[in-house]
Short mmCIF file of C-alpha atoms and ligand atoms in Angstrom, two decimals:
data_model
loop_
_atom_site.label_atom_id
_atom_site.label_comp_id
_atom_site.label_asym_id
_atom_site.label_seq_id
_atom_site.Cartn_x
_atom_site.Cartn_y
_atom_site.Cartn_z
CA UNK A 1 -26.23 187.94 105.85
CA UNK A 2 -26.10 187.75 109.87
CA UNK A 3 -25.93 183.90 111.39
CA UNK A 4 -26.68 184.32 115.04
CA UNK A 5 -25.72 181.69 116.95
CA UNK A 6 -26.52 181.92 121.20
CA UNK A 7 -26.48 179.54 123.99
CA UNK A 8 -25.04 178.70 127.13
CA UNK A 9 -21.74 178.81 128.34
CA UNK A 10 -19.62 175.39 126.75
CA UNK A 11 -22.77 174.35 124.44
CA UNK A 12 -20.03 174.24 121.34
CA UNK A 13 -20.88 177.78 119.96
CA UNK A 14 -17.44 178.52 119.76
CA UNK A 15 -16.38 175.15 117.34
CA UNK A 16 -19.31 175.79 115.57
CA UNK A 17 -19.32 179.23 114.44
CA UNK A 18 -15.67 178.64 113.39
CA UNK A 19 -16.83 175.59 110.98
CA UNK A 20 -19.79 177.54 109.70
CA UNK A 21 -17.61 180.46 109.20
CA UNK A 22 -14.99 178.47 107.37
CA UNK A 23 -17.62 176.05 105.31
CA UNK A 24 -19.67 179.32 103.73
CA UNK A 25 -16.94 181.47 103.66
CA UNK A 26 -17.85 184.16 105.84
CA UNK A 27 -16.42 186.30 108.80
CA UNK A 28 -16.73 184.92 112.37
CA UNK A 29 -17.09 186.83 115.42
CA UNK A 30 -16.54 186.07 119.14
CA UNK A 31 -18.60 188.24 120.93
CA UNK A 32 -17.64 186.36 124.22
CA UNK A 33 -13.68 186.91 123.54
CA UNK A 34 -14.48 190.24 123.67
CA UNK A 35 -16.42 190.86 127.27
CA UNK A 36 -13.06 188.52 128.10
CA UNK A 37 -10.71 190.99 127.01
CA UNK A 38 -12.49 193.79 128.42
CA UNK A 39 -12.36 191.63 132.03
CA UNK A 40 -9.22 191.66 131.04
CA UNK A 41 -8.51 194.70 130.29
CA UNK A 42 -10.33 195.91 134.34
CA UNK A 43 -8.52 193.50 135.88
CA UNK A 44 -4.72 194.54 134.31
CA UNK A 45 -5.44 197.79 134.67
CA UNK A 46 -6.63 197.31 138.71
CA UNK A 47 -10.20 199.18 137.68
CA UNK A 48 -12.68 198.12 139.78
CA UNK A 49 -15.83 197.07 138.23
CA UNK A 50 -17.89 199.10 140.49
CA UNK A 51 -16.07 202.43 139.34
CA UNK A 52 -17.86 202.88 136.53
CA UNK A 53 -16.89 206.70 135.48
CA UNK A 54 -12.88 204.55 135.61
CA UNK A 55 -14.82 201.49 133.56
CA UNK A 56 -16.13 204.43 130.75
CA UNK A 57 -12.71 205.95 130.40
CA UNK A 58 -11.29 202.62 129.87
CA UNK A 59 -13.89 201.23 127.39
CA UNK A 60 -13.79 205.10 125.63
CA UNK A 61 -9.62 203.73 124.78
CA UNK A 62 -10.57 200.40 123.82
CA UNK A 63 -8.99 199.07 120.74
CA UNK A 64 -10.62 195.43 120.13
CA UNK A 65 -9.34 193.32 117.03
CA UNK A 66 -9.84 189.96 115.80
CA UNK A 67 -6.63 189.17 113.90
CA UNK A 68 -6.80 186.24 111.36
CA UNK A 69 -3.53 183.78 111.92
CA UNK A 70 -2.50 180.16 110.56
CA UNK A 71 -3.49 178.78 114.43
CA UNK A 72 -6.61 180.74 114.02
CA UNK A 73 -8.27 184.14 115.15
CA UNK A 74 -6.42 186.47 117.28
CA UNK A 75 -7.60 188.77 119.87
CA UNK A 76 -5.95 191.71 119.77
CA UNK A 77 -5.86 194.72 122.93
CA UNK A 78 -4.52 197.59 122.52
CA UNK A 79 -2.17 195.78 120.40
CA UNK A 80 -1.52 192.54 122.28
CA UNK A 81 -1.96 189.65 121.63
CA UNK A 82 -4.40 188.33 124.41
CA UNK A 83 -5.79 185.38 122.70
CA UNK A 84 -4.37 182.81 125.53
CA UNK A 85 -5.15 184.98 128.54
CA UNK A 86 -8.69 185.41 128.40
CA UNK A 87 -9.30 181.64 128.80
CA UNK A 88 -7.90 181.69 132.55
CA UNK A 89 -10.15 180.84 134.78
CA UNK A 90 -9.45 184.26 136.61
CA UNK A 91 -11.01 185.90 133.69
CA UNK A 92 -13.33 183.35 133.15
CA UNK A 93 -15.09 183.57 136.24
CA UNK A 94 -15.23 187.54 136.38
CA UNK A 95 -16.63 187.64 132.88
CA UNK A 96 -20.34 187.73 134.23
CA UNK A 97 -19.59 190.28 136.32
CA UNK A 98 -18.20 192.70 133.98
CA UNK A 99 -20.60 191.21 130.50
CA UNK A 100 -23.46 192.34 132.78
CA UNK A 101 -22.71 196.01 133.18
CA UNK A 102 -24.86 198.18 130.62
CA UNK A 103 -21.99 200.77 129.49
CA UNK A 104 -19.88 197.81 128.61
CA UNK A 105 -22.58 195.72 126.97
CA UNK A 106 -23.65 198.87 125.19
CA UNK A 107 -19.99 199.71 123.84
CA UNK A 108 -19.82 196.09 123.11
CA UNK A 109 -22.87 195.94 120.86
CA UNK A 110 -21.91 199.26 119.11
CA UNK A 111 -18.45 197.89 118.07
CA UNK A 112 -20.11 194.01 117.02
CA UNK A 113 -22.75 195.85 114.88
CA UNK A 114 -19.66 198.30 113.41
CA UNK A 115 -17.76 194.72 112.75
CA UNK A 116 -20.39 193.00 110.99
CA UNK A 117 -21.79 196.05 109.00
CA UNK A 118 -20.22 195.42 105.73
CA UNK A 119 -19.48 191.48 105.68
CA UNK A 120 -21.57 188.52 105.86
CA UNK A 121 -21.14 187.06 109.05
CA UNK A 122 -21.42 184.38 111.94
CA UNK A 123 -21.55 185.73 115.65
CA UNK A 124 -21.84 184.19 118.55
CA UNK A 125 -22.58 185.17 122.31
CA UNK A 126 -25.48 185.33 124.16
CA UNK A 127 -27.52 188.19 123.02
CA UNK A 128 -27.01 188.02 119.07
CA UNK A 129 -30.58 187.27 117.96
CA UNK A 130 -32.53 188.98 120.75
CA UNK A 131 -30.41 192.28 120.84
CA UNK A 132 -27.64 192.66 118.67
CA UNK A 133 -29.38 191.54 115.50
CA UNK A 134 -32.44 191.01 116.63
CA UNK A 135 -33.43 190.79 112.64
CA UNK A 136 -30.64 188.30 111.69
CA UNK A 137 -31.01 186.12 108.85
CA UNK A 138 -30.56 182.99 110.72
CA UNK A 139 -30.87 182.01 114.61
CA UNK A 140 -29.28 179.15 116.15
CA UNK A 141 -29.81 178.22 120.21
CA UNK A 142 -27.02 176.03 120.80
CA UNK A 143 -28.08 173.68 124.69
CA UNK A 144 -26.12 170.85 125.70
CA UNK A 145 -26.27 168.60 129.30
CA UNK A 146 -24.12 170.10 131.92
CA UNK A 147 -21.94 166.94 132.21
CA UNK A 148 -21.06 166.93 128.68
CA UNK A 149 -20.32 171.30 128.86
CA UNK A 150 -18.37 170.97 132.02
CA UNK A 151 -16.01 168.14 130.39
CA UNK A 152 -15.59 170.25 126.83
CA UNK A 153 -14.66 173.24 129.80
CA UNK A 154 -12.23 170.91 131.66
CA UNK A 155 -10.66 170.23 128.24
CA UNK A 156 -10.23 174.20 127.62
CA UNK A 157 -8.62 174.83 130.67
CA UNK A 158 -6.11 171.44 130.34
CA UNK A 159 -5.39 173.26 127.04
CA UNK A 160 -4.01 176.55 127.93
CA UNK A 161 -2.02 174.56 130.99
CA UNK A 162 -4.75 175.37 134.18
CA UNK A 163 -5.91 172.26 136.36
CA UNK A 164 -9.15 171.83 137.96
CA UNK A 165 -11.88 169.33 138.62
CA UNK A 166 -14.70 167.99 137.21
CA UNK A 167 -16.54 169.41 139.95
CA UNK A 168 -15.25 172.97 140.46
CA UNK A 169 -16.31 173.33 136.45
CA UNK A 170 -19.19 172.12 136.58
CA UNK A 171 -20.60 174.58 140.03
CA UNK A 172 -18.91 177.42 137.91
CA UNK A 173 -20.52 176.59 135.25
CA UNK A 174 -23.86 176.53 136.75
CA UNK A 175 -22.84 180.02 138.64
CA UNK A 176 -21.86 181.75 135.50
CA UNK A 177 -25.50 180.17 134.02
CA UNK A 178 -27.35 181.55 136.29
CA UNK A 179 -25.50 185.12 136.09
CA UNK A 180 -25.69 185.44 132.32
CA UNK A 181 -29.16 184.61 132.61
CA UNK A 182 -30.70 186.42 134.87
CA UNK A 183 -29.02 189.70 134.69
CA UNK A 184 -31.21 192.76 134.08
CA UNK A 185 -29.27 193.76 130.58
CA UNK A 186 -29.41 191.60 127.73
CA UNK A 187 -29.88 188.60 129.72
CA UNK A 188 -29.02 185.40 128.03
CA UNK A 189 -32.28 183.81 126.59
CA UNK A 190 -33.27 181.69 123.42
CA UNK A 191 -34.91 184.10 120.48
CA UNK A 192 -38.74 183.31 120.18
CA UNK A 193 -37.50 182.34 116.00
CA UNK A 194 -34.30 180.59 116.86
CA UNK A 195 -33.62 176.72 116.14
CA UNK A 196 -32.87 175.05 118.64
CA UNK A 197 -29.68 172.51 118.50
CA UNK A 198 -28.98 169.96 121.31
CA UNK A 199 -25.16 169.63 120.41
CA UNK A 200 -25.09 166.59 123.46
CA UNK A 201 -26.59 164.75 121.04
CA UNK A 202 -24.70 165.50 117.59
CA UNK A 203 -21.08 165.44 116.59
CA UNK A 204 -19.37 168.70 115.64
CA UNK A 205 -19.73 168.11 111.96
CA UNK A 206 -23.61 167.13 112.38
CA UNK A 207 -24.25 170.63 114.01
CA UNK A 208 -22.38 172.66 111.57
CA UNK A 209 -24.53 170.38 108.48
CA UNK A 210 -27.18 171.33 110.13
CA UNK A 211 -26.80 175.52 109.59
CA UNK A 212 -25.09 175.15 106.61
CA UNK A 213 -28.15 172.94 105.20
CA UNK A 214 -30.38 175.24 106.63
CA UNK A 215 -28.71 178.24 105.37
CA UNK A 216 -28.06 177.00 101.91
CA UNK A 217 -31.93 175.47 101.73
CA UNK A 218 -33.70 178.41 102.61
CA UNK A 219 -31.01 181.21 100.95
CA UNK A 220 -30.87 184.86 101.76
O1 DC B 1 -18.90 182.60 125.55
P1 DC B 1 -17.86 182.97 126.62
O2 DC B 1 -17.76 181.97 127.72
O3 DC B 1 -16.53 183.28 126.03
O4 DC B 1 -18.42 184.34 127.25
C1 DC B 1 -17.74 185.05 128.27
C2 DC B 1 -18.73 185.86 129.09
O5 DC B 1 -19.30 186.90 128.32
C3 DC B 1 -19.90 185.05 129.64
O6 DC B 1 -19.99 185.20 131.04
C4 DC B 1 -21.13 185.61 128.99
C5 DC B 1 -20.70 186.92 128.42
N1 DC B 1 -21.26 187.17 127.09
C6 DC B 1 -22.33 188.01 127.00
O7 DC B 1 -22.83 188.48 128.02
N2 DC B 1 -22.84 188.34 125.78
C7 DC B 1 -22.32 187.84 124.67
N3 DC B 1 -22.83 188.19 123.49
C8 DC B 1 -21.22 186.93 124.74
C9 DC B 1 -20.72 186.62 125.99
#
């Protein structure tokens, strides 16, 4: 069983994934962590994102695990441990950037389908249900108002020790938005058959009754 759940940057996919993952037992997937730790990866390595025959011999070495700890999943490169690092806002706001270039997205996809093959899962991201698996079992479009996402993004960044304002979130925010989006490949955008969840409006728990009810009412 595939659970894809897509939406906006900051719209909650992230919390609720994990709960759905944890309430029906099943494997949860990033999808975002990992065009992080390939920006990452670029930026570490000094690649530039516009060398893209550097960018194919870098993704060709990738090794990309999620690690399962008691403080929760672990992103592993090459080995590391790079579970804090991708939420800096340096990676943050190259993400876009990097998330829209095809060989990237197209080794990305490769290894998500490769991931999920042989368990049920949850994934999140923006292109799940329209690309990845475009015949998933379940689709979820996760919205929320921009106040509300750049405060939850405020609260990320206080977490892992970066300042910024209210403000500066909220235009980057809107930037990375309009990026993810409108880009030519696999542009972020709600599946025709995916429910729609304004997550402004509900408490964590509400959203995650919400799959789980509809997952357990209509089976697989
Ligand atoms: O969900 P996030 O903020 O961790 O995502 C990081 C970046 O990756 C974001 O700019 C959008 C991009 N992304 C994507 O293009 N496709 C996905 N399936 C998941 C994320």
């Amino acid at each position: 069983m595939i659970i894809a759940i897509d939406g906006p940057a900051a719209s909650g996919k992230s919390t609720t994934a994990i709960g759905v993952a944890k309430r029906l037992g099943i494997t949860y997937l990033d999808t975002g962590a990992m065009y992080r730790a390939v920006t990452l990866g670029l930026i570490e390595n000094n690649i530039r994102f516009e060398d893209s025959s550097d960018v194919e011999n870098f993704l060709e070495n990738l090794d990309i695990k999620f690690s399962e700890s008691p403080t929760g999943m672990l992103l592993i490169l090459n080995g590391r441990d790079i579970t804090k690092e991708i939420r800096s806002a340096v990676v943050t706001s190259n993400a876009s950037e990097v998330s829209a270039m095809k060989i990237v997205r197209e080794s990305m996809v490769l290894i998500q389908r490769k991931m999920a093959e042989s368990d049920d899962c949850v994934l999140e991201g923006r292109d799940i249900g329209t690309v990845v698996f475009p015949n998933a079992n379940f689709k979820f479009f996760l919205i929320a108002d921009e106040t509300i996402r750049a405060e939850r993004r405020l609260e990320d960044l206080k977490a892992i020790g970066e300042s910024s304002s209210i403000d500066d979130v909220m235009i980057n925010l809107k930037k990375r938005d309009h990026k993810d989006s409108t880009r030519m490949h696999s542009p972020l955008k709600k599946p025709d058959d995916a429910i729609i969840i304004d997550t402004s409006i509900l408490g964590i728990n509400e959203v995650i009754d919400k799959i789980v009810n509809t997952v357990k009412h209509k089976g697989h």
